[in-house]
Structure formats: structure tokens, C-alpha cells
Short mmCIF file of C-alpha atoms in Angstrom, two decimals:
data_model
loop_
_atom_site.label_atom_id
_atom_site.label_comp_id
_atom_site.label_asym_id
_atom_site.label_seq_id
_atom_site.Cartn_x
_atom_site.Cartn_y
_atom_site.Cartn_z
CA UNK A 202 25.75 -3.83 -20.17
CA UNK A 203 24.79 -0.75 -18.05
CA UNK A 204 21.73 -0.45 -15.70
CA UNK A 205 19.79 1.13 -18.32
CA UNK A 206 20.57 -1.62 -20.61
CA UNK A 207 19.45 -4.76 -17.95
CA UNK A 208 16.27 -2.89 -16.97
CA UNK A 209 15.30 -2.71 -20.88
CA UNK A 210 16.48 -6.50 -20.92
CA UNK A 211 14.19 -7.34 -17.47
CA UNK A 212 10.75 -5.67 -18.91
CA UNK A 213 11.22 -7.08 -22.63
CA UNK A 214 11.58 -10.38 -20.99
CA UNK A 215 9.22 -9.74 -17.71
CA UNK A 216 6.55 -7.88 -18.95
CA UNK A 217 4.96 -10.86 -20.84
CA UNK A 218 5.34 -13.07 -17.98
CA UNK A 219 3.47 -10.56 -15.74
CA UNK A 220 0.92 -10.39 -18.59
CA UNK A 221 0.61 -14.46 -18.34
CA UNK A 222 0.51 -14.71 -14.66
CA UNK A 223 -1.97 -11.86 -14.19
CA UNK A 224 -3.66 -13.69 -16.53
CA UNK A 225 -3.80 -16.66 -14.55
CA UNK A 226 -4.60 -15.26 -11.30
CA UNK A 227 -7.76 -13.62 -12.94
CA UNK A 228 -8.89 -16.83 -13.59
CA UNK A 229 -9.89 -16.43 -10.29
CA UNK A 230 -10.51 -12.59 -9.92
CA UNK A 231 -13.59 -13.36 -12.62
CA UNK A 232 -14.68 -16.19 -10.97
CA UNK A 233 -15.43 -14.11 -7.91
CA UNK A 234 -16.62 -10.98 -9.99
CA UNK A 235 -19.04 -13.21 -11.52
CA UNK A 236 -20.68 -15.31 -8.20
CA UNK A 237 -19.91 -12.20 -5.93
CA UNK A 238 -23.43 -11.36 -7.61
CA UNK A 239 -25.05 -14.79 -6.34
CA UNK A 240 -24.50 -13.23 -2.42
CA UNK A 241 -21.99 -13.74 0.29
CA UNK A 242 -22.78 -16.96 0.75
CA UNK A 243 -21.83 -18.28 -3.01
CA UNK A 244 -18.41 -16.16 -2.41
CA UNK A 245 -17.61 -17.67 0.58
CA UNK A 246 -18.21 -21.38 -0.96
CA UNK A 247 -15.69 -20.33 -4.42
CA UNK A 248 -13.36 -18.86 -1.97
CA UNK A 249 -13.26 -22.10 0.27
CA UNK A 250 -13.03 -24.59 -3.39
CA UNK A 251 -10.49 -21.75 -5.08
CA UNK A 252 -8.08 -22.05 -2.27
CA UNK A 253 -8.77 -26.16 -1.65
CA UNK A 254 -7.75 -26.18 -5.22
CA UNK A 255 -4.84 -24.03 -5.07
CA UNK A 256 -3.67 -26.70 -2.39
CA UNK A 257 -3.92 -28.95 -5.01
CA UNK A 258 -2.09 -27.22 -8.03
CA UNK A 259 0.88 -26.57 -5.20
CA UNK A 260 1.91 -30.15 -5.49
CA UNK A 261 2.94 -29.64 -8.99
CA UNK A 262 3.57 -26.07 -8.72
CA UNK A 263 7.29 -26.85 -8.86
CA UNK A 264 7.35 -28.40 -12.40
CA UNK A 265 7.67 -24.67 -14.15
CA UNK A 266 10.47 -23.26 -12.30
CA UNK A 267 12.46 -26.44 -12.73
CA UNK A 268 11.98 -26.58 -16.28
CA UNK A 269 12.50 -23.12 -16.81
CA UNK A 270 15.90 -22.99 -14.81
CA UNK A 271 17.11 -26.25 -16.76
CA UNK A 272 16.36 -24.99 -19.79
CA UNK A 273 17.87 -21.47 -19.71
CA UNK A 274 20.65 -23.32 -17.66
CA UNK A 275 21.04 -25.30 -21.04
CA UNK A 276 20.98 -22.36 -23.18
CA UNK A 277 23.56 -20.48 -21.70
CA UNK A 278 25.81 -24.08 -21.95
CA UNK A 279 25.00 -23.58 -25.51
CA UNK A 280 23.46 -27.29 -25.45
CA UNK A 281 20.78 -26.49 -28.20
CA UNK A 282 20.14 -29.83 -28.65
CA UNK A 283 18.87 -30.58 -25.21
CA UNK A 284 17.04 -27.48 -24.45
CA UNK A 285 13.84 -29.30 -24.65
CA UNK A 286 14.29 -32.29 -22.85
CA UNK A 287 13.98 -30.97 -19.57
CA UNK A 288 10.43 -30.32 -21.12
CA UNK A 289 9.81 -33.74 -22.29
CA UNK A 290 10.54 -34.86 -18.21
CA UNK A 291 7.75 -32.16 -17.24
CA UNK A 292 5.18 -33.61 -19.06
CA UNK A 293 6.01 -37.37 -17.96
CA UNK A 294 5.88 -35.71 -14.51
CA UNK A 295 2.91 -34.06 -15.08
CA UNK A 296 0.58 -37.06 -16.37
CA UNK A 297 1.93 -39.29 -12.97
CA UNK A 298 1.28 -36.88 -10.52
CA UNK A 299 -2.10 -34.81 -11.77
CA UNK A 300 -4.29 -37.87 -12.40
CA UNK A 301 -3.32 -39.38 -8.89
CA UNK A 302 -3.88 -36.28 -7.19
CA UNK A 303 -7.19 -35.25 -9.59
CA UNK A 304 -8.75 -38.90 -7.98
CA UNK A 305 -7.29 -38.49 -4.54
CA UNK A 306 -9.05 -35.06 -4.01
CA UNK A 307 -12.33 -35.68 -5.70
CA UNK A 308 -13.09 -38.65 -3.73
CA UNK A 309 -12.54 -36.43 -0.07
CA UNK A 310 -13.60 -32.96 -1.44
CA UNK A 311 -16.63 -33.11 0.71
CA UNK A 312 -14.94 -33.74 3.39
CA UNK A 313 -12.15 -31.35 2.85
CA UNK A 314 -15.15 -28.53 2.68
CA UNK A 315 -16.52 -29.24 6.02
CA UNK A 316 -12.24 -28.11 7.38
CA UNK A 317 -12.84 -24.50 6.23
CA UNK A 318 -16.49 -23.52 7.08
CA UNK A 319 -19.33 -24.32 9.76
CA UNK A 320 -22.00 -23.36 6.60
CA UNK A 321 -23.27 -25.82 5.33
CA UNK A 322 -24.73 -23.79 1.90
CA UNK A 323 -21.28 -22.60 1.57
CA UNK A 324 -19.69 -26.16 2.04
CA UNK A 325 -22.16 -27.30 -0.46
CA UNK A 326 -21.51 -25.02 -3.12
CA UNK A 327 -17.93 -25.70 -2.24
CA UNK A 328 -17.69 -28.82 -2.83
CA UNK A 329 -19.64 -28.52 -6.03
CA UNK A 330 -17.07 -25.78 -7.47
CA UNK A 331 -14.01 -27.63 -5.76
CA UNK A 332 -15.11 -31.00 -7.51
CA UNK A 333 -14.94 -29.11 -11.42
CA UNK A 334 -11.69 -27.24 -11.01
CA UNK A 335 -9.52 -30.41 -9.11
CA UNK A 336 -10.59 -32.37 -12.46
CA UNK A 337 -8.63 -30.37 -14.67
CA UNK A 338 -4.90 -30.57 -12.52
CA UNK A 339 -3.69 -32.86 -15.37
CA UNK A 340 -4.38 -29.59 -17.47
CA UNK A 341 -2.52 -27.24 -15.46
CA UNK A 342 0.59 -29.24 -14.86
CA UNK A 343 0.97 -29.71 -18.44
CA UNK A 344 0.78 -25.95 -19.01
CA UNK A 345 3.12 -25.11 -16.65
CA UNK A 346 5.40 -27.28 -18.14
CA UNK A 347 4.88 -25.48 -21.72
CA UNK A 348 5.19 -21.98 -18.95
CA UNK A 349 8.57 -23.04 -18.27
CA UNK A 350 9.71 -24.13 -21.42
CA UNK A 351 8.96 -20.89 -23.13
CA UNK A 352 10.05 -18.63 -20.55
CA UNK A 353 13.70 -20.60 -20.39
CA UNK A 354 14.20 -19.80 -24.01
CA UNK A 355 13.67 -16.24 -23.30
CA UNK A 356 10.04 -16.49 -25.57
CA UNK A 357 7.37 -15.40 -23.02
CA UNK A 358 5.08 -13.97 -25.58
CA UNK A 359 4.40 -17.26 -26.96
CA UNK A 360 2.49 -18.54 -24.00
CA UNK A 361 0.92 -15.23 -22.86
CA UNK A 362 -0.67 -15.36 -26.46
CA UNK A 363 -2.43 -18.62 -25.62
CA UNK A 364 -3.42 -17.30 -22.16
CA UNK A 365 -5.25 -14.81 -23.69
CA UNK A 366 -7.38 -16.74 -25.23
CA UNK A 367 -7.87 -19.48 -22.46
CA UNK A 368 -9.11 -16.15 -20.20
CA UNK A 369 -11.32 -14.95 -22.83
CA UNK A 370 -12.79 -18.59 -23.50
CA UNK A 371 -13.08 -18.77 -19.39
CA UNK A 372 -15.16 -15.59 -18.86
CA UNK A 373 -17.61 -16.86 -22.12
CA UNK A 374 -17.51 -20.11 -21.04
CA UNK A 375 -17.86 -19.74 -16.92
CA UNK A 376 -20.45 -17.02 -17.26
CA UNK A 377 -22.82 -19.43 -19.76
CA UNK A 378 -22.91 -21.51 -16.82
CA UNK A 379 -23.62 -19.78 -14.14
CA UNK A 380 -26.47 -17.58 -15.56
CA UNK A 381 -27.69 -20.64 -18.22
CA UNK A 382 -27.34 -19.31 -21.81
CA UNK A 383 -28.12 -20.69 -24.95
CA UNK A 384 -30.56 -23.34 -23.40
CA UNK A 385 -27.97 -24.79 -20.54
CA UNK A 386 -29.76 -24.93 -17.42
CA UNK A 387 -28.00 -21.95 -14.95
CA UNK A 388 -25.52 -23.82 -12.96
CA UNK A 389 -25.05 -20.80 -9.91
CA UNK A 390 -21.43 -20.66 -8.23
CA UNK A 391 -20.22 -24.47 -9.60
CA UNK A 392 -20.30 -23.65 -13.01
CA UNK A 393 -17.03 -21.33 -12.73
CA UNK A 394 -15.38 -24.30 -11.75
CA UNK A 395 -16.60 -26.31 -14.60
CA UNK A 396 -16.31 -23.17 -17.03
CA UNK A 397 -12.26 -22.96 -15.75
CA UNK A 398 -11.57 -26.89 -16.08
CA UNK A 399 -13.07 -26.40 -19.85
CA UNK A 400 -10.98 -23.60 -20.55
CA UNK A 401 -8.22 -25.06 -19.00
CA UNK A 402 -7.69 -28.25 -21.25
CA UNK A 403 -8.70 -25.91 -24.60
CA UNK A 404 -5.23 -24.21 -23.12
CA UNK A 405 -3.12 -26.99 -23.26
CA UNK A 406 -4.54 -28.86 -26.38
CA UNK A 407 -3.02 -25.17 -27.53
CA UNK A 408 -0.06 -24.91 -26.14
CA UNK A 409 0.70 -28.84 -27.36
CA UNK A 410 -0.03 -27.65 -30.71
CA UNK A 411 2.26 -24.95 -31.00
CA UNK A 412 5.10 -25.87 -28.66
CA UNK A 413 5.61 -29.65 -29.75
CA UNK A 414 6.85 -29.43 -33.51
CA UNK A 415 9.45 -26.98 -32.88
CA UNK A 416 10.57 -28.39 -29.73
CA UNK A 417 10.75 -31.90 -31.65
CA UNK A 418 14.07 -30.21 -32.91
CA UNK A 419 15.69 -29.62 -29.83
CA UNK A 420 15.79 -32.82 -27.93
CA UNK A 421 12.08 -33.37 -26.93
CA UNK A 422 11.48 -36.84 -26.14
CA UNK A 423 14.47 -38.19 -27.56
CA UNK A 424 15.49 -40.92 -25.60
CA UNK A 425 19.14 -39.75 -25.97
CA UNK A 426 18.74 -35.95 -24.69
CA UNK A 427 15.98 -36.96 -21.75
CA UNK A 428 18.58 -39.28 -19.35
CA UNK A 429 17.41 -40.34 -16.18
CA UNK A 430 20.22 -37.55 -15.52
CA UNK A 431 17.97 -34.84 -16.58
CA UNK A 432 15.19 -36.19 -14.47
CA UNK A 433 16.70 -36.57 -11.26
CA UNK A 434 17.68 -32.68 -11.97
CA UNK A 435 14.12 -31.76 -12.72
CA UNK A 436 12.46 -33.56 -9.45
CA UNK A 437 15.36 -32.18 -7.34
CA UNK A 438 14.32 -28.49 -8.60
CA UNK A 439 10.93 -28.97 -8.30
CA UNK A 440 9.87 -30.85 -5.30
CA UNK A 441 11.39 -28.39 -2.73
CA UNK A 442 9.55 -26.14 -4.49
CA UNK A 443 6.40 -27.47 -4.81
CA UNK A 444 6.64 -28.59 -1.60
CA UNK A 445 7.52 -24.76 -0.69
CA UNK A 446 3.94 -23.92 -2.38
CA UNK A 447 2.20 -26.72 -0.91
CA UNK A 448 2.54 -25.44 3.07
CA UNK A 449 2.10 -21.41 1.50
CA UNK A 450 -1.32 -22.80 0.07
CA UNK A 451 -1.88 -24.62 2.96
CA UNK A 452 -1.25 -21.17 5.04
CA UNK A 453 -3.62 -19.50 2.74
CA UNK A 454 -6.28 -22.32 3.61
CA UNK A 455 -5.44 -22.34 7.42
CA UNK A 456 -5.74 -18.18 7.27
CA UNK A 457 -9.35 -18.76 5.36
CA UNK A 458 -10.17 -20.91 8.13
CA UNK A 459 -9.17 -17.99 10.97
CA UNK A 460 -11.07 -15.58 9.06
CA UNK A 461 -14.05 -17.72 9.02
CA UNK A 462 -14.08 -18.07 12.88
CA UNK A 463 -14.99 -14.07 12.49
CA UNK A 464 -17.98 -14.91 10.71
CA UNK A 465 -19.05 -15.95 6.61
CA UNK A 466 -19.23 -12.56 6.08
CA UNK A 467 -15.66 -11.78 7.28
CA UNK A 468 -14.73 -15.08 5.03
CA UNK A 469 -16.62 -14.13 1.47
CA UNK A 470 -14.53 -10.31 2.37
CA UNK A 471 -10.92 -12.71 3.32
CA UNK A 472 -11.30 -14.16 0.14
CA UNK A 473 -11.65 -10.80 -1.85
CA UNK A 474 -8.65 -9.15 -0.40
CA UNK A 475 -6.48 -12.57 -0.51
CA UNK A 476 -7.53 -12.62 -4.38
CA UNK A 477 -6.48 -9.06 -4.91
CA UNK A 478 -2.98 -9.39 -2.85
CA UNK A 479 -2.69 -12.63 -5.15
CA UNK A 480 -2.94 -10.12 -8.24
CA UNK A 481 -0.72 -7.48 -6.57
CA UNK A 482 2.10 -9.75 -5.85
CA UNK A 483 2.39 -11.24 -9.42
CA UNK A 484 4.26 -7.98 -11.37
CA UNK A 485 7.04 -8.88 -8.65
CA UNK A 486 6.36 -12.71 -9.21
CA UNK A 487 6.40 -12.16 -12.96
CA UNK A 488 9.87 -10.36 -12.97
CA UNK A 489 11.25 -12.78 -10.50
CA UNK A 490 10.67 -15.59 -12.99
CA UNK A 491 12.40 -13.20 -15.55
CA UNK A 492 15.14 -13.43 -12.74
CA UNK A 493 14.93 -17.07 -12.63
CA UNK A 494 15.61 -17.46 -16.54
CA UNK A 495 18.33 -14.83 -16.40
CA UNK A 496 20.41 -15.36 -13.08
CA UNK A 497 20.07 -19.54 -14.41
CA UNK A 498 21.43 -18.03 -18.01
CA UNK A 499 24.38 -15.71 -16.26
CA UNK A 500 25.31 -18.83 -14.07
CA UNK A 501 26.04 -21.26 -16.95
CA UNK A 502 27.96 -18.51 -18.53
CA UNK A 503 29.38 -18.66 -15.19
CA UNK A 504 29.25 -15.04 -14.45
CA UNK A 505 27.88 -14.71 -10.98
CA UNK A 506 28.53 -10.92 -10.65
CA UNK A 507 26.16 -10.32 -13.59
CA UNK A 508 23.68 -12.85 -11.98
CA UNK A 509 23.79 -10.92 -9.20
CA UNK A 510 23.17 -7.99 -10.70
CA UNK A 511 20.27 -9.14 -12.32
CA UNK A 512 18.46 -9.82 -8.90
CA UNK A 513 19.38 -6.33 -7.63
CA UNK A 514 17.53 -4.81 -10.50
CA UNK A 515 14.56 -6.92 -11.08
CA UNK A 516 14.03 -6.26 -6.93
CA UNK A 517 14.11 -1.59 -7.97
CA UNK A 518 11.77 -2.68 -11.04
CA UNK A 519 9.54 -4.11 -8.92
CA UNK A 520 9.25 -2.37 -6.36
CA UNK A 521 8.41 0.88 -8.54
CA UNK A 522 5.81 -1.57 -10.48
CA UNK A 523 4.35 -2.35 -7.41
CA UNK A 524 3.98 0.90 -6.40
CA UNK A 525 2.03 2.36 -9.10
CA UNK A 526 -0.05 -0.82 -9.02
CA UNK A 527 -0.99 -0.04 -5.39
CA UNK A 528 -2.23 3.47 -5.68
CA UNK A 529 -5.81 2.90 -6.60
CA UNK A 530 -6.03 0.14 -3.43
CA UNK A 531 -5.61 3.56 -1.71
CA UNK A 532 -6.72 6.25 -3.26
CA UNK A 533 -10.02 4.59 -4.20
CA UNK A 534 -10.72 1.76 -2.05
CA UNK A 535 -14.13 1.65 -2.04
CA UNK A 536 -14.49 1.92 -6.02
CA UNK A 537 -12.24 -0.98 -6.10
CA UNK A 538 -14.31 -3.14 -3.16
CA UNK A 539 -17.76 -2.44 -5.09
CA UNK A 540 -16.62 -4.97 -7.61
CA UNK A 541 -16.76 -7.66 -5.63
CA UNK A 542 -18.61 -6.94 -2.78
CA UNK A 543 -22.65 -6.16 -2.95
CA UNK A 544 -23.26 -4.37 0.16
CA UNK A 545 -21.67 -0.99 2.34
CA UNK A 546 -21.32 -3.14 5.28
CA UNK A 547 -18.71 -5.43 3.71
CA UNK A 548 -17.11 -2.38 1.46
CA UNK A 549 -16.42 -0.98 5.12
CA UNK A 550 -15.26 -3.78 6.79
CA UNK A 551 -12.51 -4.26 4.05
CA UNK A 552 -11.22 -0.26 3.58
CA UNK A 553 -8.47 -0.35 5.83
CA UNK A 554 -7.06 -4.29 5.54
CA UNK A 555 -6.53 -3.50 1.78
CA UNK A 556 -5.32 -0.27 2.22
CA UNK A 557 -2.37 -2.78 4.43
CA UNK A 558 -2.80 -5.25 1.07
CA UNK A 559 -1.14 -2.35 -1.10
CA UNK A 560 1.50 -1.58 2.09
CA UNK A 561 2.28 -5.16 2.64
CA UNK A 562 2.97 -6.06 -1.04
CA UNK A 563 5.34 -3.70 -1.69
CA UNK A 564 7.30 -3.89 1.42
CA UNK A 565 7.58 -7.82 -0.26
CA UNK A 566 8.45 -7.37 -3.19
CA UNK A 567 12.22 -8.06 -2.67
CA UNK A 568 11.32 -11.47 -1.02
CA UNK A 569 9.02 -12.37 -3.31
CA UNK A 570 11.74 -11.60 -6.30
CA UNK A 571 14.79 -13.01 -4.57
CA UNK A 572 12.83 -16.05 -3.86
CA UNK A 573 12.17 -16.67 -7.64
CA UNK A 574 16.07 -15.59 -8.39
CA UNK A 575 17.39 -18.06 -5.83
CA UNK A 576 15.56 -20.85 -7.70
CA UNK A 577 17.27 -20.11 -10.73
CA UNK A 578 20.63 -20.12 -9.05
CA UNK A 579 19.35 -23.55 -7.64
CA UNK A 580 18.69 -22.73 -3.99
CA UNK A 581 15.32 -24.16 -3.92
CA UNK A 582 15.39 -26.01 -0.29
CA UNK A 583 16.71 -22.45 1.30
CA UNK A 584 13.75 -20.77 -0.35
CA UNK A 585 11.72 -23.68 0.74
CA UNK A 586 12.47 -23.28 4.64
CA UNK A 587 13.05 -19.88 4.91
CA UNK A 588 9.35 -19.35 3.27
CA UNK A 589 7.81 -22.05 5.18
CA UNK A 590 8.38 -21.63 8.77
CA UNK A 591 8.15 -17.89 8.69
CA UNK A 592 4.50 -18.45 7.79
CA UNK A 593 3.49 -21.28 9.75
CA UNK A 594 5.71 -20.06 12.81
CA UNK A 595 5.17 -16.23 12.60
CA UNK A 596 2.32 -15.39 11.01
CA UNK A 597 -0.27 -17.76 11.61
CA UNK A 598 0.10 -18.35 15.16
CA UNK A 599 -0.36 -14.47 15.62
CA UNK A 600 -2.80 -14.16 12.89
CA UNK A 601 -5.20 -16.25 14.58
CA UNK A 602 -4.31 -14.59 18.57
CA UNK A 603 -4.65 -11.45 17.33
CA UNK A 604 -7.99 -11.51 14.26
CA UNK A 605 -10.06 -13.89 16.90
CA UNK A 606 -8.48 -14.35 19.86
CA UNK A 607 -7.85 -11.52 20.99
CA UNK A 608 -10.35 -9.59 18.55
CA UNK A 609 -8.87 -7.17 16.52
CA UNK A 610 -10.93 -9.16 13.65
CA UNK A 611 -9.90 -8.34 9.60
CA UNK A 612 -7.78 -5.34 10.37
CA UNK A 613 -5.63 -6.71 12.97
CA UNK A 614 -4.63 -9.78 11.03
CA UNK A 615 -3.87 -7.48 7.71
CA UNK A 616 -1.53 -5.46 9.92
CA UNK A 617 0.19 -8.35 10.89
CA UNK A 618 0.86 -9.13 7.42
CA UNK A 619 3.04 -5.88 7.24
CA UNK A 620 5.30 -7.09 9.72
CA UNK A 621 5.88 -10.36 8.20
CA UNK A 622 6.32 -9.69 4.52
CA UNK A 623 9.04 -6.46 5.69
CA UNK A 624 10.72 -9.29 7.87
CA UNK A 625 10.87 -11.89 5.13
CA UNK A 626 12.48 -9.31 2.57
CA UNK A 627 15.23 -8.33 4.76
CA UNK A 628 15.71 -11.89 5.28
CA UNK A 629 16.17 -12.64 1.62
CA UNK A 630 18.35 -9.55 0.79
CA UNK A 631 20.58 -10.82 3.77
CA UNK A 632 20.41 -14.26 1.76
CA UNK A 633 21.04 -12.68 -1.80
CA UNK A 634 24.10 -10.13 -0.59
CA UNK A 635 25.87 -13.33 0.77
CA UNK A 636 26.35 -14.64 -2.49
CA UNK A 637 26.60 -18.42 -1.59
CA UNK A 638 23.97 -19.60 -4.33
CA UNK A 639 26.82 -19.29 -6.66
CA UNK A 640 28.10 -22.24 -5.85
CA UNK A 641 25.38 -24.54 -6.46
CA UNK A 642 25.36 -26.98 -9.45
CA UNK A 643 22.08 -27.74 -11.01
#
């Protein structure tokens, strides 16, 4: 298979990924289109529940990469007959973690508000949002299991179908509330949390209906195929990874914090820019978890110099993706700002730190697709520190000397950012060149 061929292999297989993840992310892209209208204020409190509830999802964030990389890891054994138990494990998982965590962080969501912001509106309306969208975790972990499943047997499509429709039933939904349509009393900012938790469960009843009867055939919850074996292999992919997530949403929270200690105006902009850089970085997400399915496929054929081929050319797909992505961010900032923000003050304030958004994401993209690579090979605890302390040892430290300490405010701190997302892909290409992942057993 020449270059020409594996790029053609990495976009049939990537493209719908990207498709579900963007997808995902603009769960919370139309969230903020939508309340950006209520005022800073009501941006600032979505912002501080989004990214209190991305904390949240984190803790189970691991449970689609795991089953993804088991079950590609099982195709390429040629087990057909177990390809779908390391599904049946990510559900179990799923329904004893999410409910825990669902009580755990209703009960202190007020508190949890008054962390991020000095406003008490914005805490308010926080909370409010925060307290709909923790309530549907169960929902999410249950769809990233289905995620994982479907993108391990090389089927993407099938659950960017079903996104879709849980976006379009989001933006109906989310936007009844919050403006009060058809008789329901307007609900302001919470109601996108309430209209996403809705959507969310319509999702997985979905994605139950369609994945369960033909997974019944390949091992799903047959007490035979899902061992305690296949368990143990499933929490030991996943926690280092979710645990990976957890401190990166944690950073995001801790960097929403800095930027509020510039002001709520500074904050309702943070959490604009954040959103889009979440959106930018998920083409390069997307065909890392392509890599994930494929490097996992090439290792249980045991071919490691194809699996390592495979990461060199998702990394030049991205990038170019990337790329073209970033152009409007700056060629037409300011059209692109006017979406979400209401006023000229805040359009200016945020020109030049995403102009750096566009810069910064693609001098990541090879981290951020060598990351997803290295958890197919299995490598999940090296991805885990490597990600970790370079953003709670590096960049936050000087994100918060240099935005308020020292004043450089938005700008500074999105410069920084440019630094540390070069460093952490020449660390990972350093990583991938070496070539020891091939030796890990999953």
C-alpha cells in the first residue's frame, strides 16, 4: 500500500469521525451562539457550567479509546466472535461510574461555581446550566461506548448518522427553552443545559437501538466472550486516559479561572476562543482516533512498520486539514468573533489571541495525533504524563504570571499557548520515531 493509497484509507475512515466529533463539540459552539445573545454575563455563567461539566465527562472520557483499541485490536486477531465484548464491559462501566459521579456533582455544583467566578449572576446561572448537563453523564458514557465500538470496526458513519440527529434535536430542543416556544415558559441560559441532557439520552436510546442486535452476534454480553480478562484490559486502557483528560479539563477550568481574574468580560471572550480552539483541534483529534483504530489493527497483524506509518501520515493529513481550517480565524477574524460576541469592545479584545488560536493549533497537530496513535499502540500512561505535567507545570504557571501577573492580559496568555503546543509536538514525534510502543501488549 503506497502513500496515496493510506491517505485514501485515513480520510474514508477519518473523515466521519471528524464529522462526529465536530459534531459533538458544537454541542457547545450552539450553546454559546444561542445565550451569547442573553449578554456577557449569561456567556460567562455557560462557559463556567460547560467547562465544570467537561470536568465531569473527563472521568469517563477514557471508555471510547479503550473500547475502540480492543476492538480493532480484536479484529485484526481475526477474533470475530469477541469483537463486541469489549463493548458489553463499556457499558457495565458506564452505568457504575456516570450515576455516582451525576449525584456527586449535583449535590456541590453550587459550590463548585463560586471556584471559577467572583459574579454572583454568572455563578447563578452557572449553577443552573451546570446542574442540567451533569444529569445526563450516564448518557454520554454510554455513547462513547457505542463511539468506540463503531469506530474499532472501521464503521464511523454509523454513529456520525445518529449525531446528526442528536445536534439537530439539540439546537430545536435548547433554543425552545431558552426563548419559551410553544407555551414553555423561556428558561434564559439554563435551558441549553436542559435542551443538551434531552438530546443527549434521545442519542443513546438511538445508538442502543441500532448497535445492540447486530452486536448480539459478535460476543456482546455473552458471559463467555466478556472475561474478567477483557475487563481488566478495558479499565487498564481507559483510566490513564481518563485520568489524562481529567487534569487537561481541569487545566481548562484552572485557565477559565486566570482569565476571570482579568475581568467577566475577559472570561465570557476566554470561553469563546477556548470553544473555537476546541473545534479547531478536533480534524487532528478525529484522524488521530482513525490512527488509534488503525495503528491497534496493524499491531495485531503485528506489523509495526505499517503502524508506524500510519501515524506519520495521519500527522501530514492533519496538519494540511488544519491549515485550511485556520484561514478564516485569520483572514476574517472579526466576521468570525461577531457570532458570538455582541459588542466591538470584546470583538477587539479577542482579534489577535485567535489569530494565535489558528497558529497554536496547527503547530499541535502532531501531538495531538500521536497522542491518539500511542493509545492505540497501548501507551496510554506515557500519553498520560507527558500531557499532564506539561500543562500543569509549563503552561499554567506562566499563563497566570504572564495574563495577570504581570499584565499582558488575553494576548499574552494566547502567545504562550504557541510555545507550549510547538514544545509538546516535538516531544511526541521524539516519542513516536523511537518506536518503543511496539512492544506493548494490550
Amino acid at each position: 500500500m503506497n502513500r496515496l493509497q493510506r491517505i485514501k484509507t485515513i480520510l474514508t475512515l477519518g473523515l466521519p469521525i471528524i464529522g462526529g466529533m465536530l459534531s459533538q463539540s458544537l454541542l457547545n459552539l450552539v450553546d454559546a451562539a444561542m445565550v451569547g445573545r442573553l449578554g456577557e454575563t449569561a456567556l460567562a455563567g455557560v462557559g463556567i457550567g460547560g467547562y465544570t461539566n467537561f470536568l465531569a465527562v473527563s472521568l469517563i472520557l477514557g471508555l471510547s479509546s479503550a473500547v475502540q483499541a480492543l476492538v480493532a485490536r480484536r479484529r485484526g486477531q481475526e477474533l470475530n466472535s469477541e469483537t463486541a465484548a469489549p463493548l458489553s464491559w463499556g457499558i457495565v462501566v458506564a452505568f457504575c461510574i456516570a450515576i455516582p459521579l451525576s449525584i456527586l456533582f449535583y449535590i456541590n455544583s453550587e459550590w463548585l461555581m463560586t471556584l471559577l467566578s467572583d459574579d454572583i449572576q454568572a455563578q447563578t446561572i452557572a449553577d443552573n446550566y451546570f446542574s442540567y448537563r451533569v444529569l445526563a453523564l450516564l448518557a454520554v458514557g454510554l455513547n462513547l461506548s457505542f463511539r468506540g465500538y463503531w469506530n474499532g470496526t472501521n464503521r464511523p458513519m454509523v454513529y456520525l448518522r445518529i449525531l446528526l440527529m442528536v445536534q439537530l434535536l439539540n439546537v430545536l430542543i435548547s433554543y425552545t427553552l431558552i426563548f419559551g416556544y410553544f407555551g414553555i415558559t423561556p428558561m434564559g441560559a439554563p435551558g441549553a443545559g436542559l435542551g443538551t441532557t434531552i438530546s443527549l439520552y434521545l442519542g443513546s436510546a438511538m445508538f442502543a437501538l441500532v448497535t445492540l442486535p447486530s452486536a448480539a452476534q459478535k460476543g456482546l454480553f455473552n458471559i463467555h466472550h466478556t472475561s474478567l480478562n477483557e475487563l481488566r484490559s478495558l479499565l487498564r486502557l481507559a483510566i490513564p486516559h481518563s485520568i489524562q483528560q481529567f487534569f487537561f479539563a481541569a487545566s481548562i477550568m484552572v485557565l477559565f479561572w486566570i482569565i476571570g481574574l482579568l475581568g467577566t468580560a475577559e472570561q465570557a471572550i476566554g470561553h469563546v476562543l477556548i470553544n473555537l480552539a476546541l473545534l479547531l483541534i478536533l480534524p487532528a483529534v478525529g484522524l488521530g482516533v482513525a490512527a488509534t483504530t488503525l495503528v491497534s489493527h496493524a499491531l495485531g497483524q503485528h506489523n509495526p512498520t505499517l503502524a508506524s506509518r500510519w501515524g506519520w501520515d495521519v500527522i501530514l493529513t492533519a496538519m494540511l486539514i488544519i491549515f485550511l481550517l485556520s484561514l478564516p480565524m485569520w483572514l476574517y477574524p472579526d466576521h468570525l468573533l461577531s457570532l458570538f460576541l455582541a459588542t466591538d469592545q470584546a470583538i477587539s479584545k479577542a482579534r489577535t489571541p485567535l489569530i494565535l488560536t489558528g497558529l497554536a493549533i496547527c503547530l499541535d497537530a502532531a501531538a495531538i495525533v500521536l497522542t491518539q496513535a500511542l493509545l492505540g499502540a497501548g501507551a496510554n500512561r506515557s500519553v498520560m504524563l507527558i500531557s499532564t505535567l506539561g500543562q500543569w507545570f509549563f503552561y499554567l504557571p506562566l499563563a497566570w504570571l504572564i495574563g495577570p501577573w504581570l499584565g499582558y492580559g488575553l494576548t499574552g496568555i494566547w502567545l504562550l499557548q504557541v510555545f507550549h503546543r510547538a514544545g509538546s509536538s516535538l516531544i511526541f514525534i521524539y516519542i513516536w520515531k523511537q518506536r518503543n510502543w511496539v512492544h506493548i501488549r494490550i
